[in-house]
Short mmCIF file of C-alpha atoms in Angstrom, two decimals:
data_model
loop_
_atom_site.label_atom_id
_atom_site.label_comp_id
_atom_site.label_asym_id
_atom_site.label_seq_id
_atom_site.Cartn_x
_atom_site.Cartn_y
_atom_site.Cartn_z
CA MET A 229 53.67 29.18 -17.44
CA LYS A 230 54.56 25.98 -17.63
CA ILE A 231 57.96 25.18 -18.51
CA LEU A 232 58.11 21.10 -20.11
CA SER A 233 60.65 19.31 -21.75
CA PHE A 234 60.67 16.67 -24.13
CA VAL A 235 64.00 14.32 -23.20
CA GLY A 236 65.65 11.40 -24.11
CA ILE A 237 69.12 9.54 -24.03
CA LYS A 238 68.82 7.99 -27.31
CA GLY A 239 67.33 8.64 -31.07
CA GLY A 240 64.70 7.44 -32.52
CA ILE A 241 61.65 7.56 -29.74
CA GLY A 242 59.45 9.69 -31.58
CA LYS A 243 60.52 12.76 -28.79
CA THR A 244 59.75 15.27 -31.26
CA THR A 245 56.64 13.99 -33.13
CA LEU A 246 55.12 13.49 -29.25
CA SER A 247 56.32 16.93 -28.46
CA TYR A 248 55.11 18.60 -32.08
CA ASN A 249 51.67 16.69 -31.60
CA TYR A 250 51.51 17.62 -27.86
CA GLY A 251 51.95 21.48 -28.05
CA GLU A 252 49.72 21.36 -31.28
CA TRP A 253 46.70 20.14 -29.67
CA LEU A 254 47.46 22.48 -27.03
CA ALA A 255 47.22 25.27 -29.29
CA ILE A 256 44.05 24.42 -30.43
CA LYS A 257 42.52 23.83 -27.39
CA GLY A 258 43.37 27.52 -27.27
CA LYS A 259 47.01 27.49 -25.06
CA LYS A 260 49.48 29.76 -26.11
CA VAL A 261 52.60 27.53 -27.10
CA LEU A 262 56.02 28.88 -27.02
CA PHE A 263 58.30 26.06 -28.89
CA ILE A 264 61.97 25.92 -28.41
CA ASP A 265 64.27 23.77 -30.65
CA LEU A 266 67.48 22.85 -28.50
CA ASP A 267 67.94 19.64 -30.64
CA HIS A 268 70.63 20.78 -33.43
CA GLN A 269 68.99 18.65 -35.84
CA SER A 270 66.51 20.83 -36.39
CA ASN A 271 63.28 18.91 -36.88
CA LEU A 272 61.11 20.42 -35.05
CA SER A 273 61.72 23.85 -36.67
CA GLN A 274 62.18 22.34 -39.58
CA THR A 275 58.06 21.03 -39.66
CA TYR A 276 57.32 24.38 -38.96
CA SER A 277 59.12 25.43 -42.34
CA VAL A 278 61.25 27.84 -40.20
CA TYR A 279 65.46 26.95 -41.79
CA ASN A 280 67.02 30.67 -41.15
CA GLN A 281 69.66 30.74 -38.80
CA GLU A 282 69.80 34.14 -37.58
CA GLY A 283 67.97 34.79 -33.96
CA THR A 284 67.93 30.96 -32.80
CA VAL A 285 68.59 29.65 -29.77
CA GLY A 286 71.60 30.05 -30.00
CA VAL A 287 72.02 33.41 -29.48
CA ILE A 288 70.71 31.89 -26.08
CA PHE A 289 73.57 30.21 -25.03
CA THR A 290 75.96 32.62 -27.11
CA GLY A 291 75.00 36.22 -26.07
CA LYS A 292 75.99 37.34 -29.10
CA GLY A 293 72.18 38.81 -30.98
CA GLN A 294 69.25 38.98 -30.48
CA VAL A 295 66.07 36.05 -30.67
CA LYS A 296 63.90 35.98 -33.29
CA ILE A 297 59.77 34.10 -32.20
CA HIS A 298 58.67 32.78 -34.99
CA HIS A 299 54.64 32.81 -35.73
CA VAL A 300 54.05 29.21 -37.23
CA GLY A 301 50.38 29.44 -36.35
CA ASP A 302 46.99 29.88 -34.72
CA ASN A 303 48.56 29.95 -30.76
CA ILE A 304 51.83 29.29 -31.98
CA ASP A 305 55.74 30.93 -31.87
CA LEU A 306 58.79 29.39 -31.88
CA ILE A 307 62.32 29.77 -31.31
CA ALA A 308 64.16 28.35 -33.89
CA GLY A 309 66.89 25.76 -33.78
CA ASP A 310 70.16 26.45 -34.09
CA MET A 311 72.16 23.05 -36.32
CA HIS A 312 76.07 24.45 -35.02
CA LEU A 313 74.38 23.90 -31.94
CA ASP A 314 76.84 21.30 -30.40
CA ASP A 315 79.87 23.46 -31.80
CA ILE A 316 78.13 26.08 -29.22
CA GLU A 317 78.11 23.57 -26.16
CA THR A 318 81.87 22.62 -27.12
CA SER A 319 82.66 26.27 -27.11
CA ILE A 320 81.01 27.26 -23.37
CA GLU A 321 82.40 24.29 -21.85
CA ASN A 322 84.65 25.91 -19.53
CA ASN A 323 81.82 28.95 -18.45
CA THR A 324 81.41 28.19 -14.96
CA ASN A 325 77.37 29.38 -15.46
CA LYS A 326 77.03 27.57 -18.83
CA ASN A 327 74.05 25.48 -17.45
CA MET A 328 72.16 28.48 -15.99
CA LEU A 329 71.92 30.01 -19.52
CA LEU A 330 68.52 29.54 -20.64
CA TYR A 331 67.80 30.22 -17.15
CA MET A 332 69.14 33.67 -17.20
CA TRP A 333 67.57 34.09 -20.96
CA LEU A 334 64.24 33.69 -19.81
CA SER A 335 64.80 35.78 -16.41
CA ASP A 336 66.33 38.32 -18.02
CA ASN A 337 63.92 38.70 -21.29
CA TYR A 338 60.33 37.40 -19.21
CA ASP A 339 58.90 41.13 -19.45
CA PRO A 340 60.81 42.57 -22.34
CA LEU A 341 59.88 39.52 -25.09
CA ASN A 342 56.67 39.27 -23.27
CA LEU A 343 57.04 35.88 -21.98
CA GLY A 344 54.41 35.80 -20.10
CA GLN A 345 51.58 35.62 -22.82
CA TYR A 346 52.79 31.45 -23.26
CA ASP A 347 50.45 29.02 -21.79
CA TYR A 348 53.49 26.68 -22.42
CA VAL A 349 56.94 26.56 -22.86
CA ILE A 350 57.72 23.43 -24.44
CA ILE A 351 61.07 23.00 -25.49
CA ASP A 352 62.39 19.77 -27.64
CA CYS A 353 65.91 18.41 -26.74
CA HIS A 354 68.83 16.96 -28.65
CA PRO A 355 68.64 12.71 -27.76
CA ASP A 356 71.30 13.36 -25.34
CA PHE A 357 72.58 14.83 -21.20
CA SER A 358 74.43 17.68 -23.09
CA THR A 359 74.62 21.28 -21.61
CA ALA A 360 71.48 22.30 -23.76
CA THR A 361 69.38 19.48 -22.37
CA LYS A 362 70.73 20.46 -19.09
CA ASN A 363 69.28 23.95 -19.47
CA ALA A 364 66.19 22.70 -20.09
CA ILE A 365 65.87 20.33 -17.47
CA ILE A 366 66.84 23.41 -15.21
CA VAL A 367 63.91 25.49 -15.76
CA SER A 368 61.65 23.24 -16.22
CA HIS A 369 58.48 22.24 -14.19
CA ASP A 370 57.87 18.89 -15.76
CA ILE A 371 60.02 16.82 -18.08
CA LEU A 372 58.26 14.26 -20.74
CA SER A 373 60.50 11.36 -22.03
CA PRO A 374 58.57 8.59 -24.67
CA ILE A 375 59.93 4.28 -24.24
CA THR A 376 60.12 2.66 -26.83
CA PRO A 377 59.64 -1.66 -27.19
CA SER A 378 63.12 -2.25 -26.80
CA GLU A 379 65.27 -3.35 -24.14
CA HIS A 380 67.52 -0.41 -24.49
CA GLY A 381 64.60 1.79 -25.04
CA TYR A 382 63.20 0.24 -21.73
CA ASN A 383 66.89 0.38 -20.47
CA ALA A 384 66.90 4.46 -20.98
CA LYS A 385 64.08 4.88 -18.22
CA PHE A 386 66.56 4.29 -15.58
CA ASN A 387 69.55 5.69 -17.30
CA LEU A 388 67.62 8.73 -17.82
CA GLU A 389 66.41 9.09 -14.33
CA GLU A 390 69.93 8.39 -12.65
CA ARG A 391 71.51 11.21 -15.01
CA ILE A 392 68.91 13.18 -13.25
CA ASP A 393 69.26 12.41 -10.51
CA GLU A 394 73.19 13.05 -10.27
CA PHE A 395 72.47 16.58 -11.75
CA LYS A 396 70.24 17.75 -9.40
CA LYS A 397 72.59 16.60 -6.73
CA GLU A 398 75.24 19.01 -9.17
CA ALA A 399 73.60 22.09 -9.83
CA ILE A 400 73.13 23.64 -6.26
CA ASP A 401 72.35 26.60 -4.75
CA TYR A 402 75.68 26.58 -2.65
CA THR A 403 73.92 29.44 -0.06
CA THR A 404 71.36 27.22 0.37
CA ARG A 405 71.85 23.65 -0.68
CA LYS A 406 69.49 23.26 -2.37
CA SER A 407 69.02 21.68 -5.93
CA TYR A 408 67.91 23.98 -9.21
CA VAL A 409 66.27 21.12 -10.49
CA THR A 410 62.67 20.85 -9.42
CA ALA A 411 61.04 19.41 -12.56
CA GLN A 412 59.06 16.17 -11.95
CA LEU A 413 60.32 13.74 -14.82
CA TRP A 414 57.19 11.81 -16.87
CA PHE A 415 57.36 8.75 -19.20
CA VAL A 416 54.92 7.80 -22.14
CA ALA A 417 55.23 4.74 -23.43
CA ASN A 418 55.18 5.14 -27.39
CA MET A 419 55.02 2.61 -30.25
CA ILE A 420 53.10 0.02 -28.71
CA LYS A 421 52.01 -2.06 -31.46
CA HIS A 422 49.19 -4.88 -29.41
CA ASN A 423 50.61 -7.65 -31.33
CA THR A 424 54.02 -7.53 -30.84
CA ARG A 425 56.38 -9.75 -27.85
CA SER A 426 59.22 -6.35 -27.39
CA SER A 427 55.52 -4.31 -26.34
CA HIS A 428 53.85 -6.53 -24.40
CA ASP A 429 57.17 -7.07 -22.39
CA LEU A 430 56.97 -3.37 -22.36
CA MET A 431 53.51 -2.97 -20.70
CA ASP A 432 53.91 -5.57 -18.48
CA ALA A 433 57.24 -4.31 -16.88
CA LEU A 434 55.33 -0.75 -16.66
CA LYS A 435 52.56 -2.53 -14.66
CA ALA A 436 54.64 -4.32 -12.55
CA GLU A 437 56.29 -1.02 -11.94
CA ARG A 438 52.68 0.85 -11.20
CA GLU A 439 51.95 -2.34 -8.73
CA LYS A 440 55.47 -1.16 -6.76
CA GLY A 441 54.81 1.53 -6.65
CA ASP A 442 55.87 3.85 -9.44
CA ASN A 443 53.17 6.14 -11.61
CA SER A 444 56.61 7.86 -13.62
CA CYS A 445 54.79 6.87 -16.91
CA ILE A 446 51.18 8.51 -17.34
CA ALA A 447 50.46 7.96 -20.71
CA THR A 448 50.80 5.21 -23.80
CA ILE A 449 50.76 6.02 -27.45
CA PRO A 450 50.40 3.12 -30.04
CA GLU A 451 52.25 2.23 -32.95
CA LYS A 452 50.20 4.31 -35.61
CA GLU A 453 51.82 5.18 -39.05
CA LEU A 454 49.30 8.47 -39.26
CA PHE A 455 50.87 9.90 -35.71
CA ASN A 456 54.66 8.94 -36.43
CA ARG A 457 54.76 10.27 -40.32
CA SER A 458 53.22 13.61 -38.79
CA THR A 459 55.86 15.81 -38.96
CA LEU A 460 57.34 15.22 -41.96
CA ASP A 461 53.89 14.82 -43.96
CA ARG A 462 54.12 19.02 -41.77
CA GLU A 463 50.40 18.09 -40.16
CA SER A 464 49.58 17.26 -36.28
CA ILE A 465 47.04 15.14 -35.46
CA ALA A 466 44.94 17.44 -34.18
CA LYS A 467 44.98 19.52 -36.61
CA MET A 468 43.73 15.74 -39.45
CA ALA A 469 41.08 15.51 -36.60
CA GLU A 470 39.13 18.99 -37.65
CA ASP A 471 38.82 17.63 -41.55
CA HIS A 472 35.83 15.30 -40.90
CA THR A 473 36.56 12.61 -44.02
CA ILE A 474 40.25 11.57 -42.00
CA TYR A 475 38.49 11.97 -38.38
CA ASN A 476 35.15 9.60 -39.29
CA ARG A 477 37.47 6.93 -41.09
CA GLN A 478 40.17 7.24 -37.68
CA ARG A 479 37.53 7.52 -35.68
CA ASP A 480 38.78 5.59 -32.85
CA PHE A 481 42.36 6.59 -32.93
CA PHE A 482 42.20 10.07 -32.26
CA ASP A 483 39.42 10.22 -29.89
CA ASP A 484 42.40 7.81 -27.83
CA ILE A 485 45.20 10.53 -28.57
CA ASP A 486 42.47 13.13 -27.53
CA LYS A 487 41.80 11.45 -24.17
CA THR A 488 45.81 10.62 -23.55
CA PHE A 489 47.03 14.49 -24.11
CA ALA A 490 43.82 15.62 -21.71
CA LYS A 491 44.82 12.64 -19.63
CA ILE A 492 49.15 14.39 -20.28
CA THR A 493 47.54 17.91 -18.85
CA ASP A 494 45.92 16.35 -16.14
CA LYS A 495 48.42 15.14 -15.10
CA LEU A 496 51.52 17.64 -15.39
#
């Protein structure tokens, strides 16, 4: 089982859209996926028409009740987001083990909930560095963060790198001095346009980083309304591609996305 978290410091970078489409792509490829929605806006849950506020991720942090796993598609299950998660985070702020609650829940429920059946656990985080996001980072094998063509979008890359490095030093086993944070951080250049200065500047900056040996940006996804609207329309790119009429109309785009997701999977 591989645990992936989609993390971002700022909103509007396509984080939920990317996690949704990647998870759907994995499912169509025959992998069993569990989504965990740690964004209190619950956009990922709503994409699957799950609005129930019982048995949500909030239970993981409060310990009150039982988590409900929703079966939302072929090879896809979901633990729904909680619209009050930000309030729950505030209520546990003084807990000494607040950053380890998801770790402990996964450990305690691995056998009872048969979590080992999943090939991938994909965690969609709120765009911040809150307690819930820190919990996701601790349990993750890899972290994926979209960066977009804007000054603040690119700077968010360094902001996230710095925060994770600091958290890695903070979240340690005091007996062994080893960090609980072991995830590799990767970036995806998202919403890239071929004809804008900001997109060219971002790609040039990433190229310069690669020349210096920084290969943390592992994929590029072009700006495409079809992709951006997939969560709103509640139909993933992978499912759209199964419609021959739609596929033939956008063949190059669908083929590129398929190759991009395959590249990400191979890298992880």
